[in-house]
mmCIF file of C-alpha atoms in Angstrom:
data_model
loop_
_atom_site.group_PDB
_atom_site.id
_atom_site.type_symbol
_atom_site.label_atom_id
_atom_site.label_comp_id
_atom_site.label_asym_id
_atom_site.label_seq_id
_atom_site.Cartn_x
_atom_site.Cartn_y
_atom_site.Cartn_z
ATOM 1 C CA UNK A 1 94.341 86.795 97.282
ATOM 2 C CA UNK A 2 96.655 87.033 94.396
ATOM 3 C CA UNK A 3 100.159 88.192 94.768
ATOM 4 C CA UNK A 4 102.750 89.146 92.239
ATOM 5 C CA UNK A 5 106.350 89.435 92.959
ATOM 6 C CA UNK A 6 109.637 90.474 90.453
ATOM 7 C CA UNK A 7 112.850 89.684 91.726
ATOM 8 C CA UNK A 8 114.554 91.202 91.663
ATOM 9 C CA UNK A 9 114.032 95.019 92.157
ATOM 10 C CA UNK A 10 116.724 96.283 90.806
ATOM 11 C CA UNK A 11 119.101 95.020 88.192
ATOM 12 C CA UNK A 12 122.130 96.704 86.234
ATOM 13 C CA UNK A 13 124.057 95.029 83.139
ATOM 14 C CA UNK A 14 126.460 96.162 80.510
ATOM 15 C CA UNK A 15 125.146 97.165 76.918
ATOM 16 C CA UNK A 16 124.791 94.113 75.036
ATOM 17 C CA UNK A 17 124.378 91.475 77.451
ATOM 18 C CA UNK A 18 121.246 89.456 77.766
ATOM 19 C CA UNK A 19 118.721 88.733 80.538
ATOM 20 C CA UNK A 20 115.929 87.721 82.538
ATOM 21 C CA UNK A 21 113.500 89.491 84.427
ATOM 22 C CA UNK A 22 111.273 86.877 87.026
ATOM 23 C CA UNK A 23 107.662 87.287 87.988
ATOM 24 C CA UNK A 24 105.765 84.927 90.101
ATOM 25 C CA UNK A 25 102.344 84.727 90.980
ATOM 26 C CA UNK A 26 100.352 82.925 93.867
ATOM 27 C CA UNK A 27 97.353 81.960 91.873
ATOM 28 C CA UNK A 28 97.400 80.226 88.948
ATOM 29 C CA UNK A 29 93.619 81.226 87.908
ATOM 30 C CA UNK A 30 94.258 83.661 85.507
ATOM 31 C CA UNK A 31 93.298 84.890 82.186
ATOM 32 C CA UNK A 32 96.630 86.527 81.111
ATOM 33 C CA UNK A 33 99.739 88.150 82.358
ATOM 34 C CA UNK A 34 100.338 91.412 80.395
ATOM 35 C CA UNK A 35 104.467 92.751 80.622
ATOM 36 C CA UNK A 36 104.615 96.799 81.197
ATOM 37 C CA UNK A 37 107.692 98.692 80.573
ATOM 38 C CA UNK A 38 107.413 102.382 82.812
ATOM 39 C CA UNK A 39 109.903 105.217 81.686
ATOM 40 C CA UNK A 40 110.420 107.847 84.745
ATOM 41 C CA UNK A 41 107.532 110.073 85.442
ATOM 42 C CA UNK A 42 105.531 108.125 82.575
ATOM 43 C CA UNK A 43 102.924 105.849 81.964
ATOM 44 C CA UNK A 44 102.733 102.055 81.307
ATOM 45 C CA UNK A 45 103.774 101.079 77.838
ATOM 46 C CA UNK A 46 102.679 97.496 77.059
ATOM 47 C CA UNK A 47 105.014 95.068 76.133
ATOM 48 C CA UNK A 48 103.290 91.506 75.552
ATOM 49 C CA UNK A 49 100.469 90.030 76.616
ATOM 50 C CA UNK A 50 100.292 86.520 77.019
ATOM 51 C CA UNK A 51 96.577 84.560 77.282
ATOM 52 C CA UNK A 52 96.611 82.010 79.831
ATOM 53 C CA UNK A 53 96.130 78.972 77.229
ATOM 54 C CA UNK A 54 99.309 80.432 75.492
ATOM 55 C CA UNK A 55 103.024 79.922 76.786
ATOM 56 C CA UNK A 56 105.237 82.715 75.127
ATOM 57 C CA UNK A 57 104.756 85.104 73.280
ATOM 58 C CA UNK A 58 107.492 87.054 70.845
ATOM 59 C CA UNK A 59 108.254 91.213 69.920
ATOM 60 C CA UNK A 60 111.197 92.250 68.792
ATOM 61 C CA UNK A 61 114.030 91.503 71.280
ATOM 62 C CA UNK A 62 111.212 90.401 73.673
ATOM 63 C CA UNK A 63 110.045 86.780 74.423
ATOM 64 C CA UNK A 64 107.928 86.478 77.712
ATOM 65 C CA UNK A 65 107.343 82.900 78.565
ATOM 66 C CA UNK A 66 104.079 81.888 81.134
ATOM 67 C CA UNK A 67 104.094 78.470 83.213
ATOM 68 C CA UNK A 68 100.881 78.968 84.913
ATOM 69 C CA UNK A 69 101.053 75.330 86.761
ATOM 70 C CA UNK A 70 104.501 76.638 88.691
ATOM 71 C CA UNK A 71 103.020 80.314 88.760
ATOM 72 C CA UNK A 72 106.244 81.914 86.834
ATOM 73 C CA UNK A 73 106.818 84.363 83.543
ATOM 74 C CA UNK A 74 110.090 85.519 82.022
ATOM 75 C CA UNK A 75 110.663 88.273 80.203
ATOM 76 C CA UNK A 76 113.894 87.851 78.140
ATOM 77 C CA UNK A 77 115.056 91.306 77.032
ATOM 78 C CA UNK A 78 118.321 90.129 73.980
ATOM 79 C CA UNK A 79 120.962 92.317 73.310
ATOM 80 C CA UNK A 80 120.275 95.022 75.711
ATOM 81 C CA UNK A 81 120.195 98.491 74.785
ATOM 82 C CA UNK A 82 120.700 101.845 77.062
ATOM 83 C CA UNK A 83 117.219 102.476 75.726
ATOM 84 C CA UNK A 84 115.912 99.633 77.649
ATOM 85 C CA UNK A 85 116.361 100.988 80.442
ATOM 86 C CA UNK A 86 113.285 101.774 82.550
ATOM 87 C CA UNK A 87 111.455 99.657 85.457
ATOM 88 C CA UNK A 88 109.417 96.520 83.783
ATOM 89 C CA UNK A 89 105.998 95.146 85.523
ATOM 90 C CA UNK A 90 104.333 92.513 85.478
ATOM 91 C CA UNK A 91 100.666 91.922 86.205
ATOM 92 C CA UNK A 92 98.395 88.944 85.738
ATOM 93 C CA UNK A 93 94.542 88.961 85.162
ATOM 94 C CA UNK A 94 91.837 87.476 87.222
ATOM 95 C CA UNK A 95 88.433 88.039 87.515
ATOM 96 C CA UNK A 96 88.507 91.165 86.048
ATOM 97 C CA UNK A 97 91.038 92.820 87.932
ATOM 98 C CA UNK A 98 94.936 93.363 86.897
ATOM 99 C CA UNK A 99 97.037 92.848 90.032
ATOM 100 C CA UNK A 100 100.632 94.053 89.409
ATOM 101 C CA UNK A 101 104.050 93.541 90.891
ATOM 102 C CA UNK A 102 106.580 96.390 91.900
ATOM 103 C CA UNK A 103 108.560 95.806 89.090
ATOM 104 C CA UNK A 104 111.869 95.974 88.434
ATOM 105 C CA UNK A 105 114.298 98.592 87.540
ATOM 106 C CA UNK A 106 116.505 97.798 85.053
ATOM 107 C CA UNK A 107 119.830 99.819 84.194
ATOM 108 C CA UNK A 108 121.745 99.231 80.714
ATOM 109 C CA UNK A 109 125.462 100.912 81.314
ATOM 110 C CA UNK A 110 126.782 101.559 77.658
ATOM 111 C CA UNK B 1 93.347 107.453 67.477
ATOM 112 C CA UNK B 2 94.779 109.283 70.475
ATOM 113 C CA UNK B 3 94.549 106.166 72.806
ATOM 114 C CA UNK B 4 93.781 107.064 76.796
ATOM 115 C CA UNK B 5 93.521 110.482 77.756
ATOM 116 C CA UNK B 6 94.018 111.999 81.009
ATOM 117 C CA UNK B 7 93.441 115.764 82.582
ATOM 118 C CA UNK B 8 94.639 117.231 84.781
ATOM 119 C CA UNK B 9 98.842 116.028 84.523
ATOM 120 C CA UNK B 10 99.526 117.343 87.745
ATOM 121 C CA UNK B 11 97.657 119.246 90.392
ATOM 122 C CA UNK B 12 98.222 120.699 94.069
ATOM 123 C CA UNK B 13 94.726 120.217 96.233
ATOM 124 C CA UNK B 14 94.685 121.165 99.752
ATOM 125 C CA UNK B 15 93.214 118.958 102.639
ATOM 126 C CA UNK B 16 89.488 118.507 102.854
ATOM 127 C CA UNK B 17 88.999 119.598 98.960
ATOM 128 C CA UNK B 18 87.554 118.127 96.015
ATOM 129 C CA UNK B 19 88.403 117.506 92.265
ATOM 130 C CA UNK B 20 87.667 115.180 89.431
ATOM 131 C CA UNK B 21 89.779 113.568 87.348
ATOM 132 C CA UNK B 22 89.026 112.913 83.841
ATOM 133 C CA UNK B 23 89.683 110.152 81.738
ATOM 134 C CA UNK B 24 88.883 109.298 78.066
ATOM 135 C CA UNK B 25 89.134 107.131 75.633
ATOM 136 C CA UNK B 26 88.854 106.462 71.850
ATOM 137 C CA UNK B 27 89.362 103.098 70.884
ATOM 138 C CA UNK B 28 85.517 101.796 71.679
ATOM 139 C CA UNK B 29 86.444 99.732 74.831
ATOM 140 C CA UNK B 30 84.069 98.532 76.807
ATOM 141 C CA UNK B 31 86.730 98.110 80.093
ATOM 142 C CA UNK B 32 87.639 101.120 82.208
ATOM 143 C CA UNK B 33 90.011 101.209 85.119
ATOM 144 C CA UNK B 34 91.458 103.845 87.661
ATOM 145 C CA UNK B 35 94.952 102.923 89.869
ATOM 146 C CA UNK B 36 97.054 104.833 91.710
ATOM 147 C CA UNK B 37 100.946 104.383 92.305
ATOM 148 C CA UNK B 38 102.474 105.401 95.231
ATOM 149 C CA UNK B 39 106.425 105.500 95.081
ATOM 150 C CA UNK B 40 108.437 102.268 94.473
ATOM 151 C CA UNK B 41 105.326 100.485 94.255
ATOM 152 C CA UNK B 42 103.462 98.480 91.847
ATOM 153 C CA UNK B 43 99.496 100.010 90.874
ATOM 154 C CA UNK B 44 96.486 99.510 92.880
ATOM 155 C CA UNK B 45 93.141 99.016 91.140
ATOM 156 C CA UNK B 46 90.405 102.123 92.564
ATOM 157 C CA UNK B 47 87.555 101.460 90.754
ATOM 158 C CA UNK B 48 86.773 100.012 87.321
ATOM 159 C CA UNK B 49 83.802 99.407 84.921
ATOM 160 C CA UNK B 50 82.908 96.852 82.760
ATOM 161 C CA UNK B 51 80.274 99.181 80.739
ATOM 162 C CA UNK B 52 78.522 102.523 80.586
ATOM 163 C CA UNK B 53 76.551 102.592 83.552
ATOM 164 C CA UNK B 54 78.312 99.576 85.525
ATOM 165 C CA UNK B 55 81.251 99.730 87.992
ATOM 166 C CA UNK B 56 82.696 97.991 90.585
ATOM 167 C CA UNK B 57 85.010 98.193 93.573
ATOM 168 C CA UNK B 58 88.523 97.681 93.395
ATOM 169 C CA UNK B 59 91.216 97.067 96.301
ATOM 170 C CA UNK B 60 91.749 100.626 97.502
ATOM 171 C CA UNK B 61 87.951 102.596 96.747
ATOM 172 C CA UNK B 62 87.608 104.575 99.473
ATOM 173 C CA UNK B 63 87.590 108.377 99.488
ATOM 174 C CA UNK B 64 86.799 107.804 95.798
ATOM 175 C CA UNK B 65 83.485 107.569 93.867
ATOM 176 C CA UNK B 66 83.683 106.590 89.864
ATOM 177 C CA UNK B 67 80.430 106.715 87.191
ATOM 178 C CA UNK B 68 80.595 105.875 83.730
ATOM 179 C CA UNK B 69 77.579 107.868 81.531
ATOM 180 C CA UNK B 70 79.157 107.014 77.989
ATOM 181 C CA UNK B 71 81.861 104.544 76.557
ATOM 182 C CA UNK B 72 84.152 106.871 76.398
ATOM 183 C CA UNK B 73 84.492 109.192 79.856
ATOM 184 C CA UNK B 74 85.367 107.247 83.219
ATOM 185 C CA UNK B 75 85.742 110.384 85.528
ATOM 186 C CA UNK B 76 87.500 109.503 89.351
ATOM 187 C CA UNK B 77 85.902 112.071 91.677
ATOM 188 C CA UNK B 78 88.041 112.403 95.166
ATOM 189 C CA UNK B 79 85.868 113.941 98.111
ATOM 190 C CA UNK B 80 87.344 115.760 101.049
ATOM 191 C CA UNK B 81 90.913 115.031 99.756
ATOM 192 C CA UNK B 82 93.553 113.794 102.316
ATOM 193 C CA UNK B 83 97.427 113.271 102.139
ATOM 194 C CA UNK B 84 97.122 109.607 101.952
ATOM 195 C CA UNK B 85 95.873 110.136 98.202
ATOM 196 C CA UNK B 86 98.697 111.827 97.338
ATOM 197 C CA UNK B 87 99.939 109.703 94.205
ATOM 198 C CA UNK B 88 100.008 109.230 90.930
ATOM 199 C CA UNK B 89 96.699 108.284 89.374
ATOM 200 C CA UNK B 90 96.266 106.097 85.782
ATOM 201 C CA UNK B 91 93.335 105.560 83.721
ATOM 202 C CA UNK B 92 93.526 102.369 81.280
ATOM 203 C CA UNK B 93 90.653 101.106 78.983
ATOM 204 C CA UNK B 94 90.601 97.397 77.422
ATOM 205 C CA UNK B 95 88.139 95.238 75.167
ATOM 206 C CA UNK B 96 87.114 92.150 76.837
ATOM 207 C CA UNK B 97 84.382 89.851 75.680
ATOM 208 C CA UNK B 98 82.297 87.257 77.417
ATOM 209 C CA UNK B 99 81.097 85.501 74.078
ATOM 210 C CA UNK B 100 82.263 81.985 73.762
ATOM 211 C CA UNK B 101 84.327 82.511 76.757
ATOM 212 C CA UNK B 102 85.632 84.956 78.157
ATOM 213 C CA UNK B 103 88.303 87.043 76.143
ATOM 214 C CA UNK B 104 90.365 89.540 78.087
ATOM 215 C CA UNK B 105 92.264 91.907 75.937
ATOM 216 C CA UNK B 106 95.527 94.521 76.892
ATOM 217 C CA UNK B 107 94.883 96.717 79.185
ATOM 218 C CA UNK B 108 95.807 100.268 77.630
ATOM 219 C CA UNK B 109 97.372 103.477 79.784
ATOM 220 C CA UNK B 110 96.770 107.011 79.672
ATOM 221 C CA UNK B 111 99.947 109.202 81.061
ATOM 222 C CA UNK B 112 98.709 109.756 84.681
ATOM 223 C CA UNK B 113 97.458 112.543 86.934
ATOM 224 C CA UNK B 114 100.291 113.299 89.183
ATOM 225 C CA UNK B 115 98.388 114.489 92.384
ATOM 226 C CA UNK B 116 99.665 116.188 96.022
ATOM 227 C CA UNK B 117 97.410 116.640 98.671
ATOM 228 C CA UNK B 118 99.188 118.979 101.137
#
């Protein structure tokens, strides 16, 4: 059964700063791993999608990398803004079903 | 386009009733899906369909039933409603094809039913 975890839940930098958010997953049989960014009482926005045969993919101040053989993705958020803030998720594709991780709330303090 | 739409945005039901939740969309996908988020936590996949007239099971289907007449209209029908489904239920729609391999496309959100069973 595939499990997806961010680490961690919470985070909280100051304006400006760059950074990481982790995802792993258990099972490396997937067709893509699709980044979500979720605003309070909101729905999913996506973010990037990266295809399993791909290994980053680029928007903006975005750049989510995949290494399916070690089960990881990083989404690198550059020059953080207050309006980043929000929780990001992750969740990764396989047969036909999208099975997500709790995300992680992230706090930019201007 | 207007993307995924979803009615009701919030509703109150009391134990043992029933309601349907609609969901449609406009961008010709072929991929339907209902979850539910519970506080803190990631989404849950209810039901989902692959075409008008298919669906499928997902990890949490029951006290839920799903059908899929047209492209476009994935209703989410809850029977006999308990305070366990209390949450907050998404509809998302994606183009996926199996031609030459399969191609799985993003998965697109409507804004969610917010729902309380009390």
């Amino acid at each position: 059964k595939q499990e997806v975890t961010q680490i961690p839940a919470a985070l909280s930098v100051p304006e400006g700063e760059n950074l990481v958010l982790n995802c792993s997953f258990t099972d490396s049989a997937i067709y893509n791993l699709q980044w979500f960014r979720q605003d309070p009482g909101k729905g999913l926005t996506s973010l990037l999608l990266i295809q399993s045969s791909q290994r980053e993919q680029t928007s903006g101040r975005l750049n989510a990398s995949l290494d399916k053989s070690s089960g990881r993705s990083t989404l690198y958020i550059a020059a953080s803004q207050p309006g980043d803030s929000a929780t990001y998720l992750c969740a990764v594709l396989g047969a036909q079903k999208l099975v997500f991780g709790q995300g992680t709330r992230l706090t930019i303090n201007p | 386009n207007a993307g995924v739409t979803q009615t009701p945005k919030f509703r109150i039901l009391k134990i043992g009733q029933s309601m349907t939740l609609q969901c449609t969309q406009d961008m010709n996908h072929n991929y339907m899906y209902w979850y539910r988020q519970d506080p803190g936590m990631g989404l849950k996949l209810i039901y989902y369909s692959v075409g008008a007239g298919i669906t499928d099971k997902g990890e949490v289907p029951n006290g839920y039933n799903v059908s899929r007449s047209t492209t476009e209209d994935f209703p989410l029908r809850l029977e006999l409603a308990a305070p366990s489904q209390t949450s907050v239920y998404f509809c998302a729609s994606s183009y996926s094809s199996l031609a030459g391999g399969p191609t799985y496309n993003e998965q697109f959100f409507g804004p969610g039913t917010r729902l309380t069973v009390l």
